[in-house]
mmCIF file of C-alpha atoms in Angstrom:
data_model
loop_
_atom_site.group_PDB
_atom_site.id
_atom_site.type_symbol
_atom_site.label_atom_id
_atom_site.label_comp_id
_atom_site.label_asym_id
_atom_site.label_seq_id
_atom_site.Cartn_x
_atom_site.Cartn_y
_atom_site.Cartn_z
ATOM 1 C CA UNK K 22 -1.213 9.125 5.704
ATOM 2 C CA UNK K 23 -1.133 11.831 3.514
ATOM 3 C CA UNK K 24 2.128 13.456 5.243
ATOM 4 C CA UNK K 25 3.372 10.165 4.790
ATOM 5 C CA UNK K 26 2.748 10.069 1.244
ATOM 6 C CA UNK K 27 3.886 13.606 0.434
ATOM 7 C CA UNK K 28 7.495 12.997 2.638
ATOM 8 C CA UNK K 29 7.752 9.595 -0.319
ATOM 9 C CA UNK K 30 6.797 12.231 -3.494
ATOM 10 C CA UNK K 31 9.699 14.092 -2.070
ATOM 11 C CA UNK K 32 12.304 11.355 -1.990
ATOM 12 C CA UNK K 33 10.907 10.377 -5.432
ATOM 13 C CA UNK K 34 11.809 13.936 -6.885
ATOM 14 C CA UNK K 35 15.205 14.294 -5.456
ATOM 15 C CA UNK K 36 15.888 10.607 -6.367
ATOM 16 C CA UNK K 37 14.931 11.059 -10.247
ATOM 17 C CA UNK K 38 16.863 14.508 -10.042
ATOM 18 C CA UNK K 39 20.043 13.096 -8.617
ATOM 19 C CA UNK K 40 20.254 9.471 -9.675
ATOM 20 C CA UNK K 41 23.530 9.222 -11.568
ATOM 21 C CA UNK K 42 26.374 7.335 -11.449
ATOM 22 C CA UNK K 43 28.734 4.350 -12.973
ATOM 23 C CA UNK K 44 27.567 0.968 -12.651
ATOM 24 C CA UNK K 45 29.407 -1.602 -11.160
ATOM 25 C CA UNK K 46 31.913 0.803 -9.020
ATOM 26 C CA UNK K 47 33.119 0.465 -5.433
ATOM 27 C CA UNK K 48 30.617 0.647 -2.897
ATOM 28 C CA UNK K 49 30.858 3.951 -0.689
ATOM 29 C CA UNK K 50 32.517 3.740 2.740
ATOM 30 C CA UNK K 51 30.391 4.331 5.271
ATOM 31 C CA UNK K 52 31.330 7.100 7.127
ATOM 32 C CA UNK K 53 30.115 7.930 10.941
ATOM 33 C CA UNK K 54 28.934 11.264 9.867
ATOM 34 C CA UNK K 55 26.834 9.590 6.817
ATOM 35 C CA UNK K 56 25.904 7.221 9.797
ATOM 36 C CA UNK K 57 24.766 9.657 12.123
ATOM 37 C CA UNK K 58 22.854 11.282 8.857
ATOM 38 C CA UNK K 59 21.145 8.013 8.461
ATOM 39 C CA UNK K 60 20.090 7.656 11.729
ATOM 40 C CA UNK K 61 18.683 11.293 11.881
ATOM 41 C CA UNK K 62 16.752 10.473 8.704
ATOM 42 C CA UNK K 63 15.460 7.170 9.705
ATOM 43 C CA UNK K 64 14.567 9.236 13.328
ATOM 44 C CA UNK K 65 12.714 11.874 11.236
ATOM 45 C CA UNK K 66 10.254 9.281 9.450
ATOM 46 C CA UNK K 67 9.447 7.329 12.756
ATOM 47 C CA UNK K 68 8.513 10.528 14.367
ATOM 48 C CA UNK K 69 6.323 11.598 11.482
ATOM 49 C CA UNK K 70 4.706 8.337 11.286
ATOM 50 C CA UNK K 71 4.166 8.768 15.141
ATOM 51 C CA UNK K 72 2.341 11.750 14.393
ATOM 52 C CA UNK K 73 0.375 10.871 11.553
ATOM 53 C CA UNK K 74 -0.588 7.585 13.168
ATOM 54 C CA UNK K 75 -1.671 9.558 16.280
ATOM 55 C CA UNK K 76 -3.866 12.169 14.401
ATOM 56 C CA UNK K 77 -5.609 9.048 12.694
ATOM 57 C CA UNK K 78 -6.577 7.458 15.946
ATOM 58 C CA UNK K 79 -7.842 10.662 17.572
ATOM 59 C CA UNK K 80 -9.796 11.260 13.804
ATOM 60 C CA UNK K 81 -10.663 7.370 14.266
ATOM 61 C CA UNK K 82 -12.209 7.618 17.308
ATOM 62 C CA UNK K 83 -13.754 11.351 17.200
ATOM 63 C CA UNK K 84 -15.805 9.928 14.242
ATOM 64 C CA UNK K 85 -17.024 6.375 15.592
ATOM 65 C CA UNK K 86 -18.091 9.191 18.954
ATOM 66 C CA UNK K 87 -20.264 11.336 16.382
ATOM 67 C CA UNK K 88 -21.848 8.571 14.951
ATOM 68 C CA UNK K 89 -24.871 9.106 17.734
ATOM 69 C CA UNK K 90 -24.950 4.861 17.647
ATOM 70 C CA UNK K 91 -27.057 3.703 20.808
ATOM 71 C CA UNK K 92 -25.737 0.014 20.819
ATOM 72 C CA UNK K 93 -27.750 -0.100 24.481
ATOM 73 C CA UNK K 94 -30.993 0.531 22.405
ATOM 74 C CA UNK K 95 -30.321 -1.381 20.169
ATOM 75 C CA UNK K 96 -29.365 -4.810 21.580
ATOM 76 C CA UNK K 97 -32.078 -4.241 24.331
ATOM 77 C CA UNK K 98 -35.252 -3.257 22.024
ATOM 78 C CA UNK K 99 -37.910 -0.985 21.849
ATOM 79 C CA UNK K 100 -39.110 -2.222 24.919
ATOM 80 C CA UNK K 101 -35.820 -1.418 27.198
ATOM 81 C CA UNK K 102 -36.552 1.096 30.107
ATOM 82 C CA UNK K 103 -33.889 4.016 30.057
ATOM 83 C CA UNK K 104 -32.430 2.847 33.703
ATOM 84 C CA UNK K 105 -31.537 -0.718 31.268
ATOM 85 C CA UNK K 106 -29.927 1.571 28.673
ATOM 86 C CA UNK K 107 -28.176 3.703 31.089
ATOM 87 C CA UNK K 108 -26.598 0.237 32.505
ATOM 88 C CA UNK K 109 -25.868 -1.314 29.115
ATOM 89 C CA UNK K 110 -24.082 2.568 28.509
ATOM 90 C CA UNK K 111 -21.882 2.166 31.355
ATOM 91 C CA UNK K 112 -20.965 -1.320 30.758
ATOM 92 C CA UNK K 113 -19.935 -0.299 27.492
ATOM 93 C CA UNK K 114 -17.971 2.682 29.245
ATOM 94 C CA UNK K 115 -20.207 5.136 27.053
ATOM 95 C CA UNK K 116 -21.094 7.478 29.782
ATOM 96 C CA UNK K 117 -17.273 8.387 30.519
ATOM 97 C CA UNK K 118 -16.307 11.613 28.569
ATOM 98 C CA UNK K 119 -15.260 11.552 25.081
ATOM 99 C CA UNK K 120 -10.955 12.161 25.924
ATOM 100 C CA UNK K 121 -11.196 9.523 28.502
ATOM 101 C CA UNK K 122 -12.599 7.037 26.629
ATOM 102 C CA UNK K 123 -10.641 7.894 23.468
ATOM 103 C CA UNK K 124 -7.122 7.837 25.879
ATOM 104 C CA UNK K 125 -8.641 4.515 27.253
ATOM 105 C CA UNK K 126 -9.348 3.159 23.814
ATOM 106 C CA UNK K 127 -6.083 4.186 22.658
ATOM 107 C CA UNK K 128 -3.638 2.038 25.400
ATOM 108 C CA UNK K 129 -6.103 -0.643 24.958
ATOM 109 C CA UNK K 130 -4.965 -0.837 21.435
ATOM 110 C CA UNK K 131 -1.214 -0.177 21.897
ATOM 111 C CA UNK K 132 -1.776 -3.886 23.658
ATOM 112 C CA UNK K 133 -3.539 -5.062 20.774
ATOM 113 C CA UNK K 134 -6.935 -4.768 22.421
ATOM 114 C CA UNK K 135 -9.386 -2.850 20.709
ATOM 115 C CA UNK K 136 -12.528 -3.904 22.418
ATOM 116 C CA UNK K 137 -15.446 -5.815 21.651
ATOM 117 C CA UNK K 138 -18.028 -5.784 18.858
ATOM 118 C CA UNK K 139 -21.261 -4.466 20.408
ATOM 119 C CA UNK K 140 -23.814 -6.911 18.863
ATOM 120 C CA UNK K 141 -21.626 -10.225 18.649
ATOM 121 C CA UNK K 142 -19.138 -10.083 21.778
ATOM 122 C CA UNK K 143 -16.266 -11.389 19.632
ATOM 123 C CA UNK K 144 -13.142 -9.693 20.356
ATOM 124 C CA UNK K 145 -12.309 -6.995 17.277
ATOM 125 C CA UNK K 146 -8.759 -8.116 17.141
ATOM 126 C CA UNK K 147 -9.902 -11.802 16.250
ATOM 127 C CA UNK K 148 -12.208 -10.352 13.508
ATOM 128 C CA UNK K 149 -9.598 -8.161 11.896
ATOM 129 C CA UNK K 150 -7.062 -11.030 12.115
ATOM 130 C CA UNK K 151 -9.427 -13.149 10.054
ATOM 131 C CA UNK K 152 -9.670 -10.335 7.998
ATOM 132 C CA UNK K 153 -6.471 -8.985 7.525
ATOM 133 C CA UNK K 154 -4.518 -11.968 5.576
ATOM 134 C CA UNK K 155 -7.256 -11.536 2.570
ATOM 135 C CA UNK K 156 -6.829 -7.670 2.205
ATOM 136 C CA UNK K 157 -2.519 -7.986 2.855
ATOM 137 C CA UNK K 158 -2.485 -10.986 -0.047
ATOM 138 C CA UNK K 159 -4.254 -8.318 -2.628
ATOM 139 C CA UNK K 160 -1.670 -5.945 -1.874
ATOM 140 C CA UNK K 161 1.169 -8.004 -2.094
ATOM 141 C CA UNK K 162 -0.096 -9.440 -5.349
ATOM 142 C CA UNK K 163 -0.648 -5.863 -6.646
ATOM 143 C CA UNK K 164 2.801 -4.598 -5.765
ATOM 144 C CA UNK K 165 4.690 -8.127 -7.082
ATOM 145 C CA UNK K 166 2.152 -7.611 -10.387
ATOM 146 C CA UNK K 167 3.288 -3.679 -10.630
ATOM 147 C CA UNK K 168 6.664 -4.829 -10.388
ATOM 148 C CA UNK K 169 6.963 -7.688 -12.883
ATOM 149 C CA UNK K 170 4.867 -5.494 -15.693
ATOM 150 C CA UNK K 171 6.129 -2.126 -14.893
ATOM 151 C CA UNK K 172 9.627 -3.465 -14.621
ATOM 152 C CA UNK K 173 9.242 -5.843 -17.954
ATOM 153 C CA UNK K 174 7.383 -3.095 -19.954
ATOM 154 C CA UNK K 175 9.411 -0.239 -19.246
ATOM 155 C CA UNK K 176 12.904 -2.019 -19.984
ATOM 156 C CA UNK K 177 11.628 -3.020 -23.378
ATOM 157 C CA UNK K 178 10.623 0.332 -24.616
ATOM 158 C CA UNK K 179 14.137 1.423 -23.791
ATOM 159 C CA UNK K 180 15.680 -0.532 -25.144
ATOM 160 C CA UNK K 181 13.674 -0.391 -27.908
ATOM 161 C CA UNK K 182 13.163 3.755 -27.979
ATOM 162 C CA UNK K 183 11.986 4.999 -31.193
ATOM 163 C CA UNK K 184 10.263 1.810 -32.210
ATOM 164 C CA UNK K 185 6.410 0.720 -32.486
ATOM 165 C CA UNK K 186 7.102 -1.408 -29.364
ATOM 166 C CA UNK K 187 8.204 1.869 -27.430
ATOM 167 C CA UNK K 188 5.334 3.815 -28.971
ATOM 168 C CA UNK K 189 2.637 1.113 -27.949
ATOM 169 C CA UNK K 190 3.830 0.533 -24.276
ATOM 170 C CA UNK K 191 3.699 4.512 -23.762
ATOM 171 C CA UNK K 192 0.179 4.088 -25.511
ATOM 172 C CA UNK K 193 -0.610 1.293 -22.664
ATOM 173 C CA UNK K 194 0.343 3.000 -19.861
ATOM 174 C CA UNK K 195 -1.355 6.003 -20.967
ATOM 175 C CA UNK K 196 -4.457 4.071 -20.818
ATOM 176 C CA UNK K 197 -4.026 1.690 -18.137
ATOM 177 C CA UNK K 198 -3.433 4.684 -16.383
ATOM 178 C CA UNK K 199 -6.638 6.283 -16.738
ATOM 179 C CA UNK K 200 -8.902 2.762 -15.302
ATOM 180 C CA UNK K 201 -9.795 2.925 -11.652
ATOM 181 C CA UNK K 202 -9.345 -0.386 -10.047
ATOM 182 C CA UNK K 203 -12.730 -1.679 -9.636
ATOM 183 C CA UNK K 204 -13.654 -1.090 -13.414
ATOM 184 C CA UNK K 205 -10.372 -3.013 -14.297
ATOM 185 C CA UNK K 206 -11.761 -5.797 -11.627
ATOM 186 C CA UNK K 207 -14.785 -5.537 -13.748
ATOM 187 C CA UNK K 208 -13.623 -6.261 -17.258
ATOM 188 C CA UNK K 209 -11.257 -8.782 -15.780
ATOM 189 C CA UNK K 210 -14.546 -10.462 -14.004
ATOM 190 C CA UNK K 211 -16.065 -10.736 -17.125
ATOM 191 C CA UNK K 212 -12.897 -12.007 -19.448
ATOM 192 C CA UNK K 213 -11.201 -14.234 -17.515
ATOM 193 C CA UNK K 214 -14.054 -15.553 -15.418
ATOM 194 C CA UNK K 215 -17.067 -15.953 -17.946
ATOM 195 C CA UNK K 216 -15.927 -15.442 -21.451
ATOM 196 C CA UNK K 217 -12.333 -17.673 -20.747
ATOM 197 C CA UNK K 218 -12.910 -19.058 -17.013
ATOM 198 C CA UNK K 219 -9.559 -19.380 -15.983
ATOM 199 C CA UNK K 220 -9.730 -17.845 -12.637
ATOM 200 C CA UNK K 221 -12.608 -17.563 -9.926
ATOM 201 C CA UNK K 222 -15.310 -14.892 -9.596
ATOM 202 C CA UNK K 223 -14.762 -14.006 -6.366
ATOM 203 C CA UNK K 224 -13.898 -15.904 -3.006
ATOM 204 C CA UNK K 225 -11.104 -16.493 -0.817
ATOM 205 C CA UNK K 226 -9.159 -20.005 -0.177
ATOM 206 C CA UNK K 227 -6.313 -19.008 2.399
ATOM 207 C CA UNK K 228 -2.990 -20.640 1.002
ATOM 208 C CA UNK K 229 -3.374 -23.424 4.207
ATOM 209 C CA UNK K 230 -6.246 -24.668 2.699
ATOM 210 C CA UNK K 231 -4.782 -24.926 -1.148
ATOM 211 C CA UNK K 232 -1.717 -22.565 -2.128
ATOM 212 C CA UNK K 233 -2.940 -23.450 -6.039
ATOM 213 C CA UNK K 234 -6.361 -21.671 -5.081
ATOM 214 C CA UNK K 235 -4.689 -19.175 -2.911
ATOM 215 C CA UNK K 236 -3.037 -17.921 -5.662
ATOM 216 C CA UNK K 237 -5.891 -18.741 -8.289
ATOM 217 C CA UNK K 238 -8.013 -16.005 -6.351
ATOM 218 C CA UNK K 239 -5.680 -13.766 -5.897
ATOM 219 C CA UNK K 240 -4.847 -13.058 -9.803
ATOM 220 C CA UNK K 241 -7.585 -10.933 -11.054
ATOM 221 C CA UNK K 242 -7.819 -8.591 -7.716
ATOM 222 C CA UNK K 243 -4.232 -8.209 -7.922
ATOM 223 C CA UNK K 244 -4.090 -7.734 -11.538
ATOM 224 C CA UNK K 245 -7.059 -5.012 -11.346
ATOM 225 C CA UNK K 246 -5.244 -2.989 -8.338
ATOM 226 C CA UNK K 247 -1.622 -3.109 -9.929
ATOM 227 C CA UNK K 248 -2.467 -1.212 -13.365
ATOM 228 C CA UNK K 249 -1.673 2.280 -12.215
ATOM 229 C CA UNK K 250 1.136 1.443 -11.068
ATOM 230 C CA UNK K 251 2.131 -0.514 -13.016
ATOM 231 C CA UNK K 252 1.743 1.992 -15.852
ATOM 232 C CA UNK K 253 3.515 4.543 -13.996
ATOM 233 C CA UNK K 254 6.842 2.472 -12.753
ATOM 234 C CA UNK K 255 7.178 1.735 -16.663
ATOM 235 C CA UNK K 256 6.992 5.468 -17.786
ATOM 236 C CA UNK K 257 9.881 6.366 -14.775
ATOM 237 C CA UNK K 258 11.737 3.076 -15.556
ATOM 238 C CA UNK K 259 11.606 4.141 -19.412
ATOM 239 C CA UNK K 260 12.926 7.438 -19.006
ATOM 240 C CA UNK K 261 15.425 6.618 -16.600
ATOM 241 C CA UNK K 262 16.446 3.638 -18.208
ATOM 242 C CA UNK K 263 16.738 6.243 -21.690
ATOM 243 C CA UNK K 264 18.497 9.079 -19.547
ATOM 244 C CA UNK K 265 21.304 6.103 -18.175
ATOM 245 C CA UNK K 266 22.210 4.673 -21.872
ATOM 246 C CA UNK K 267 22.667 7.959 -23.024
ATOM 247 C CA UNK K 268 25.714 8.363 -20.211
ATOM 248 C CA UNK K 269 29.186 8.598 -21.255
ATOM 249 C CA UNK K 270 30.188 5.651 -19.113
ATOM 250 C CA UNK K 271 27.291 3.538 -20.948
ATOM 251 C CA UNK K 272 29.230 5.295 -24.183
ATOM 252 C CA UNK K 273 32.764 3.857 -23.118
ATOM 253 C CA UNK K 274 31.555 0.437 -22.081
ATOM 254 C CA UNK K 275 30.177 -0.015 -25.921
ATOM 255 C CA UNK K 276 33.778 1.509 -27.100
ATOM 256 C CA UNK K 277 35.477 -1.346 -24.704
ATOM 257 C CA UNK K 278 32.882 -4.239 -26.613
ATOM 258 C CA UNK K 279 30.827 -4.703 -23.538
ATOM 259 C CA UNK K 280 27.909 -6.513 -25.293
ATOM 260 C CA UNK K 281 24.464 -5.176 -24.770
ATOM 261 C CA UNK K 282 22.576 -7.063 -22.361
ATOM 262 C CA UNK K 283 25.475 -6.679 -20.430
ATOM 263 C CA UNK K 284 25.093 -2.717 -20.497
ATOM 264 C CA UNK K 285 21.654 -2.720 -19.786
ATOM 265 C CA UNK K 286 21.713 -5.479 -17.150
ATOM 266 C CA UNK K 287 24.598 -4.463 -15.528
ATOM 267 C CA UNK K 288 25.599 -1.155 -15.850
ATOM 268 C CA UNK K 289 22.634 0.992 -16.770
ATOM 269 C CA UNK K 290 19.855 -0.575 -15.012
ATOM 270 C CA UNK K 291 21.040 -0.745 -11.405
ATOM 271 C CA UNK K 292 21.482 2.714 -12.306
ATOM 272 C CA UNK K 293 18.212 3.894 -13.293
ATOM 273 C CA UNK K 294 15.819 1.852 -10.973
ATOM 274 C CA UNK K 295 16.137 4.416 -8.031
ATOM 275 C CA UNK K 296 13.665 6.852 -9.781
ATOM 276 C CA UNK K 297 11.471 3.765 -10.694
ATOM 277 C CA UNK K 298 11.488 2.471 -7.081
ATOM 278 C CA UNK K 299 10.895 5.752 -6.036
ATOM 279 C CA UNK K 300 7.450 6.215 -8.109
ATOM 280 C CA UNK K 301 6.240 2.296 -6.899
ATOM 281 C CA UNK K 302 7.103 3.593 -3.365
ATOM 282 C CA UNK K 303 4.493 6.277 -3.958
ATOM 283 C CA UNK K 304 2.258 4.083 -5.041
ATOM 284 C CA UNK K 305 2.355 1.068 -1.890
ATOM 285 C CA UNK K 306 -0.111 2.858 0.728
ATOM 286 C CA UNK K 307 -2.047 4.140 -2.414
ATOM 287 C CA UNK K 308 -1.873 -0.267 -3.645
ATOM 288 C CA UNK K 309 -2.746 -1.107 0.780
ATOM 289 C CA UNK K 310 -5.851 1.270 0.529
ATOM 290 C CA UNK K 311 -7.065 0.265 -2.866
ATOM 291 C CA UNK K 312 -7.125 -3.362 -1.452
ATOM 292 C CA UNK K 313 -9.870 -2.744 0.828
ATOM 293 C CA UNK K 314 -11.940 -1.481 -2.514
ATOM 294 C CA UNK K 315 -10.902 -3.523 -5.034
ATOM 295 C CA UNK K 316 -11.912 -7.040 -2.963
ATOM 296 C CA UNK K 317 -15.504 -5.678 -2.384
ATOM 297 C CA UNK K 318 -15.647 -6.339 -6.311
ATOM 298 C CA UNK K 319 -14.701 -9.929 -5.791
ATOM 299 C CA UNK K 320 -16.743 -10.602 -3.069
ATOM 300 C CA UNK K 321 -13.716 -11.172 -0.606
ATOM 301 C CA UNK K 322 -13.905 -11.297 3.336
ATOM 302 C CA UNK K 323 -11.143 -8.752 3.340
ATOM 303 C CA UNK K 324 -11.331 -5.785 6.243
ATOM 304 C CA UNK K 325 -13.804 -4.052 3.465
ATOM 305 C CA UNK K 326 -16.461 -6.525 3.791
ATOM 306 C CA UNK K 327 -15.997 -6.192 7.479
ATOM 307 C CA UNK K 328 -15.947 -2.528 7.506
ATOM 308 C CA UNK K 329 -19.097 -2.191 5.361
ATOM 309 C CA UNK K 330 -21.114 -4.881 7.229
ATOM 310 C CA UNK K 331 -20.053 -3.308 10.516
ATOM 311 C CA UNK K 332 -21.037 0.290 9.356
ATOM 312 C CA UNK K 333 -24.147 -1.399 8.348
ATOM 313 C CA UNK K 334 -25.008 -2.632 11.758
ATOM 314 C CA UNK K 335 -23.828 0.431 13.668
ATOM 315 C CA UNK K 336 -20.682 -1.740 14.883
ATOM 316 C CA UNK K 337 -18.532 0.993 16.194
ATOM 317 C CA UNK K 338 -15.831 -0.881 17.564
ATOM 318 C CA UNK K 339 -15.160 -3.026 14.614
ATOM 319 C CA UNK K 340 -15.099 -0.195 12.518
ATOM 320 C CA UNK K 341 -12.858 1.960 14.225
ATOM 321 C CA UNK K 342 -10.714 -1.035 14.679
ATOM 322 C CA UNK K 343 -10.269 -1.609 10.583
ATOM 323 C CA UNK K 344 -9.767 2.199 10.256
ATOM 324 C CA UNK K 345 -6.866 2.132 12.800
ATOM 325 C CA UNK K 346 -5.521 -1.212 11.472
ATOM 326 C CA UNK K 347 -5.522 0.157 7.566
ATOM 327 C CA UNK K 348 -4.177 3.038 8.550
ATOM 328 C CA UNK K 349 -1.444 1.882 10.740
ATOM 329 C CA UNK K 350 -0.827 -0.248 7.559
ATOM 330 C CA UNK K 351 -0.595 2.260 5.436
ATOM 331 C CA UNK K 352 1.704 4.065 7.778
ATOM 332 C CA UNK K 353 3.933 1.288 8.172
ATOM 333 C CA UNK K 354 4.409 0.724 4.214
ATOM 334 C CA UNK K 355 5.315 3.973 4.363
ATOM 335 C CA UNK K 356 8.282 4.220 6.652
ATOM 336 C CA UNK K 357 9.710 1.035 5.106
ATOM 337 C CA UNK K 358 9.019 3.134 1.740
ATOM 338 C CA UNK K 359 10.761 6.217 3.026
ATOM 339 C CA UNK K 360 13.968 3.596 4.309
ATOM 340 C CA UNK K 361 14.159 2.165 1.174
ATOM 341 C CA UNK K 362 14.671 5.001 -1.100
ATOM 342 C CA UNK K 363 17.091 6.827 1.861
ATOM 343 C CA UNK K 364 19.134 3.544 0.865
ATOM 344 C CA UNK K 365 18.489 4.155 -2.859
ATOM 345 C CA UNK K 366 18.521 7.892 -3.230
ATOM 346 C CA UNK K 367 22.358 8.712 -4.432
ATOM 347 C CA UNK K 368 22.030 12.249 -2.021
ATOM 348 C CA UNK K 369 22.004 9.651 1.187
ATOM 349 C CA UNK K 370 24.824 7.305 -0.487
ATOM 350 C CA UNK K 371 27.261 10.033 -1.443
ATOM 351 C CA UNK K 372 26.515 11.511 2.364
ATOM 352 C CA UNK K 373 27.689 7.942 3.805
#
């Protein structure tokens, strides 16, 4: 995950060093060598993401192994003779040495099988799936939330450089930067929930149920995980946004009478939002992880609730099957991130 992450900083540098251009021109012909560069690109990331997903199964598994859980003890008693625990051990395929098992494990959950809980029987898969909408909802709230604000905020202070509006949206992303999520989710709890109860507490309605309460749960969570980012996609979006109307092309459209929201709108901004994507694509594993944290503060039967309750109970299975899951997650928003900005990033363009 972290290679992952560190391949997106990357794109994000070479996109905010590179990203110029006139708005509104031709779109580039697309070339078979800037095909075959694409491809070799879009090879590249799968194969790190192979990699990276690989290492985090093998990590995964090597640390549900060194837990020293007995689930045969356990679920037997005090009372269980060692020849019962011994059975209960093989049943459980915990007598088979620890690269066997983990290859086992591993196919098993290529096929979407990844065992059994040890103290309820229920398949992990089901759990996860019953998990997995809450903690995907949080993070798709948090990344449409960081988009809206970042994008709104940061388009007003540049256009509005120089003034008290510019100088108190740096001032709010300064601080909004500084809030971990859960003491956001905090504040928020006690705001909007107690002292002006216009959203839930905590809970989960799943959008079958009542879309209304779907989303009415989903606010505050969302809200609390998106400030970071949401502070940081405004600073790029500002300075890009700055750097673009200060181009002699943005210069010769005011000389020709273009009016302004036109220049910003259509000229400059398609212009400056590679950078900006490029910082909220750093940020969407970093938004997918946080989820897991930031719905233990609302009380939501997310995969963190799971995880914790299973670690609790000395649940390997389930908990190795959330760790795998979140990070396959997170590995997957990242090669979509990665995509994206090879699309965006004006080195890939001018190649095709």
């Amino acid at each position: 995950m972290t290679a992952l992450q560190s391949v997106t900083g990357v794109r994000a540098a070479r996109v905010r060093r590179t990203h110029r251009g006139v708005g509104g021109g031709v779109a580039p012909r697309i070339t078979s060598h800037g095909a075959a560069r694409a491809g070799r690109s879009a090879g590249a990331i799968l194969a790190q993401a192979a990699v990276v997903l690989l290492l985090a199964s093998f990590l995964t598994f090597a640390l549900g192994a060194a837990s020293g859980s007995d689930p045969a003890a356990v679920a037997l008693g005090d009372m269980a003779t060692p020849e019962d625990v011994a059975r209960l051990n093989a049943e459980f395929g915990l007598d088979r040495p620890f690269l066997e098992r983990y290859v086992a494990w591993l196919a098993q959950a290529l096929t979407g099988d990844l065992g059994r809980s040890w103290f309820t029987g229920i398949p992990v898969s089901q759990s996860i799936g019953a998990a997995l909408p809450v903690s995907l909802s949080i993070a798709a709230g948090a990344t449409l939330v960081a988009l809206l604000l970042g994008g709104v905020t940061g388009v007003v202070a540049a256009v509005r450089r120089g003034t008290w509006i510019d100088r108190a949206v740096t001032a709010g992303n300064a601080a909004l930067a500084t809030i971990p999520a859960f003491v956001a989710g905090i504040v928020l709890i006690l705001l909007f929930a107690y002292a002006i109860p216009l959203f839930p507490v905590g809970g989960y309605v799943p959008p079958q149920v009542s879309v209304a309460a779907w989303l009415g749960c989903l606010v505050l969570p969302a809200l609390a995980l998106s400030l970071d980012a949401a502070a940081d996609l405004s600073r790029q979006l500002r300075t890009s946004l700055v750097g673009a109307l200060d181009e002699n092309y943005i210069i010769g459209a005011r000389v020709h009478g273009l009016g302004g929201a036109r220049i910003v709108w259509g000229h400059a901004l398609p212009n400056a939002l590679g950078p900006a994507l490029a910082t909220l694509g750093v940020h969407v594993p970093r938004l997918v992880g946080g989820a897991v944290i930031t719905e233990a503060v609302f009380g939501m039967p997310g995969l963190g609730r799971l995880a914790r309750t299973s670690a609790v109970q000395g649940d390997v299975p389930v908990v190795q099957g959330v760790l795998l899951v979140s990070a396959a997650i997170v590995v997957v928003s990242g090669i979509v991130v990665n995509l994206v900005l090879a699309r965006v990033s004006p080195t890939e363009r001018s190649a095709a």
